[in-house]
Tab-separated table of C-alpha atoms in Angstrom:
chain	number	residue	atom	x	y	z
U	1	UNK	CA	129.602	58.597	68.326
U	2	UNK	CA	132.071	61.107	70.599
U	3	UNK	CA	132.173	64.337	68.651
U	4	UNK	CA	135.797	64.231	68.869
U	5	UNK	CA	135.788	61.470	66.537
U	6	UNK	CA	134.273	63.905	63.888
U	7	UNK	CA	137.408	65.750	64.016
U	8	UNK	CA	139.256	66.586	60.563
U	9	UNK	CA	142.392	67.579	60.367
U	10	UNK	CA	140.783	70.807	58.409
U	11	UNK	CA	139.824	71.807	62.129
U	12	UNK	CA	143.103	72.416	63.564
U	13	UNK	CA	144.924	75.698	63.885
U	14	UNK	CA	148.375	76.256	63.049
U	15	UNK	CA	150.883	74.863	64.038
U	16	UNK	CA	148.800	71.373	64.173
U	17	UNK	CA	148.157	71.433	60.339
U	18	UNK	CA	152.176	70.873	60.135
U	19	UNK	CA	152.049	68.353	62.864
U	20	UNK	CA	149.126	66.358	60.975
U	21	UNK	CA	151.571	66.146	57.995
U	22	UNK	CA	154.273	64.640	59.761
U	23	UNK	CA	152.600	62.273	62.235
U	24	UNK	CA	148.986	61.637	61.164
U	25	UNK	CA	145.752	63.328	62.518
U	26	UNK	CA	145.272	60.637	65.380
U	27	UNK	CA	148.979	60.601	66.900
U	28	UNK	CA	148.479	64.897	66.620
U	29	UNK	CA	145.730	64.596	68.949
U	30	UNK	CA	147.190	62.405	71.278
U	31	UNK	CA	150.321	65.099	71.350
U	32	UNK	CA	147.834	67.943	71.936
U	33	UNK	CA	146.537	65.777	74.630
U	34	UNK	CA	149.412	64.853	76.330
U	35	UNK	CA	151.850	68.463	75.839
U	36	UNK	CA	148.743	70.679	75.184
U	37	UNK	CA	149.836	74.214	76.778
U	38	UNK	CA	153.157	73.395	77.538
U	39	UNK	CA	156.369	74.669	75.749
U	40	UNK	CA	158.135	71.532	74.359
U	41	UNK	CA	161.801	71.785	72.630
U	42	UNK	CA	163.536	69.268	70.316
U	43	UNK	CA	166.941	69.780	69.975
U	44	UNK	CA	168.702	69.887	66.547
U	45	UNK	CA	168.760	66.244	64.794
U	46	UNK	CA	172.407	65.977	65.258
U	47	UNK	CA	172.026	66.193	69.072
U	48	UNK	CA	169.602	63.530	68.927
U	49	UNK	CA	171.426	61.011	66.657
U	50	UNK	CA	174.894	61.915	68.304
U	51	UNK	CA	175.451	58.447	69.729
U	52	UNK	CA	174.518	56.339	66.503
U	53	UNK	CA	176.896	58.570	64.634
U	54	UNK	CA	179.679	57.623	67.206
U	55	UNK	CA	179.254	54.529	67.570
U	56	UNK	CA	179.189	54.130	63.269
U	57	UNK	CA	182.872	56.125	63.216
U	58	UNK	CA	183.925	53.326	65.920
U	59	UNK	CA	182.825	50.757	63.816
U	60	UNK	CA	184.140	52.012	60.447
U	61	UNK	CA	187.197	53.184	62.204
U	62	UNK	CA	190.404	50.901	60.817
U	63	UNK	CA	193.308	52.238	62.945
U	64	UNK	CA	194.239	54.226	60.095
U	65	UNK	CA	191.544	56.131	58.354
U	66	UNK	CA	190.866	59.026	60.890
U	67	UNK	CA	191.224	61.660	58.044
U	68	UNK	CA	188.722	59.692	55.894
U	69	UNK	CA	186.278	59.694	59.273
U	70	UNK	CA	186.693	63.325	59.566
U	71	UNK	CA	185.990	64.485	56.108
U	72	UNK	CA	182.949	61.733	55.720
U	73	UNK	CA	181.427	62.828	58.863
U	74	UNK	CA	182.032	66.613	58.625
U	75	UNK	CA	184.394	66.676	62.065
U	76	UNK	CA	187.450	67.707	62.588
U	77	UNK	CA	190.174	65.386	62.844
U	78	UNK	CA	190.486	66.293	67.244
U	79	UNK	CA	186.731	65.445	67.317
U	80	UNK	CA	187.449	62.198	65.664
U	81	UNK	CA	190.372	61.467	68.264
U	82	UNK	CA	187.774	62.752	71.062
U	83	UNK	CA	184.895	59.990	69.555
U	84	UNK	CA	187.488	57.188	69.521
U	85	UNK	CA	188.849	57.885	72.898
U	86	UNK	CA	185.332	57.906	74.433
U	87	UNK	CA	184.746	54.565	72.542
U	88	UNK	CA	188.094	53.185	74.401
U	89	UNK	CA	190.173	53.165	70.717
U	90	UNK	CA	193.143	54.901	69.502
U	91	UNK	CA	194.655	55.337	66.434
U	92	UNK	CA	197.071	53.578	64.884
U	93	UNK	CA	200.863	54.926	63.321
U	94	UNK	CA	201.418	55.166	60.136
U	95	UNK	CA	204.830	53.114	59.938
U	96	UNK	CA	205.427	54.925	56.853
U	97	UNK	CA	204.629	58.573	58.325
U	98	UNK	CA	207.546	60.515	59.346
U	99	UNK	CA	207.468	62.980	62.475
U	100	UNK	CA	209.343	66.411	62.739
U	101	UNK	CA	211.766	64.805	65.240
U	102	UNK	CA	212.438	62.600	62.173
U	103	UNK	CA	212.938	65.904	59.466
U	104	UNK	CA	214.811	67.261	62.500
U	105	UNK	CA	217.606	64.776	63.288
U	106	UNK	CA	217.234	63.414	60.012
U	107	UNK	CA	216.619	59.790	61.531
């Protein structure tokens, strides 16, 4: 028996402790072994699930509901536009919605 394989997770210094919790004592050791001495940084989890979240407001988006988007997804309305855009759609008029040029001219 390799005297590494007598390692307990009681052995490890901070911050590996935390890492054991998360991931397990063997996939901890395989990270120290792999990034050991290097500075590693994960962005925030909204960076990293930026693209699922797009592609789910292109998928619920009806033509219609861009408001709804925005408020579900904590965007503003522009970002929503911006998302749909990059996914190629576009929203939809309301047929009922009337525009200033509308209150203006009274048309």
């Amino acid at each position: 028996m390799r005297w590494e394989n007598d390692i307990m997770a009681e052995d490890l210094p901070e911050p590996y402790s935390r890492i054991v919790e998360w991931v397990g004592l063997e996939n901890t050791l395989k990270l120290a072994s792999e990034l050991g001495g290097r500075y590693v940084y994960f962005p925030k989890k909204d960076v990293m699930v930026r693209a699922a979240r797009d592609r789910a407001i292109c998928r619920e988006f009806t033509g219609y509901n861009l408001a709804d988007l925005a408020k579900k997804y904590d965007l503003t309305d522009n970002r929503i536009r911006e998302i749909l855009a990059e996914g190629g759609m576009k929203p939809k008029s309301n047929p009922n919605q009337v525009t200033l040029l509308d209150i203006i001219t009274g048309g």
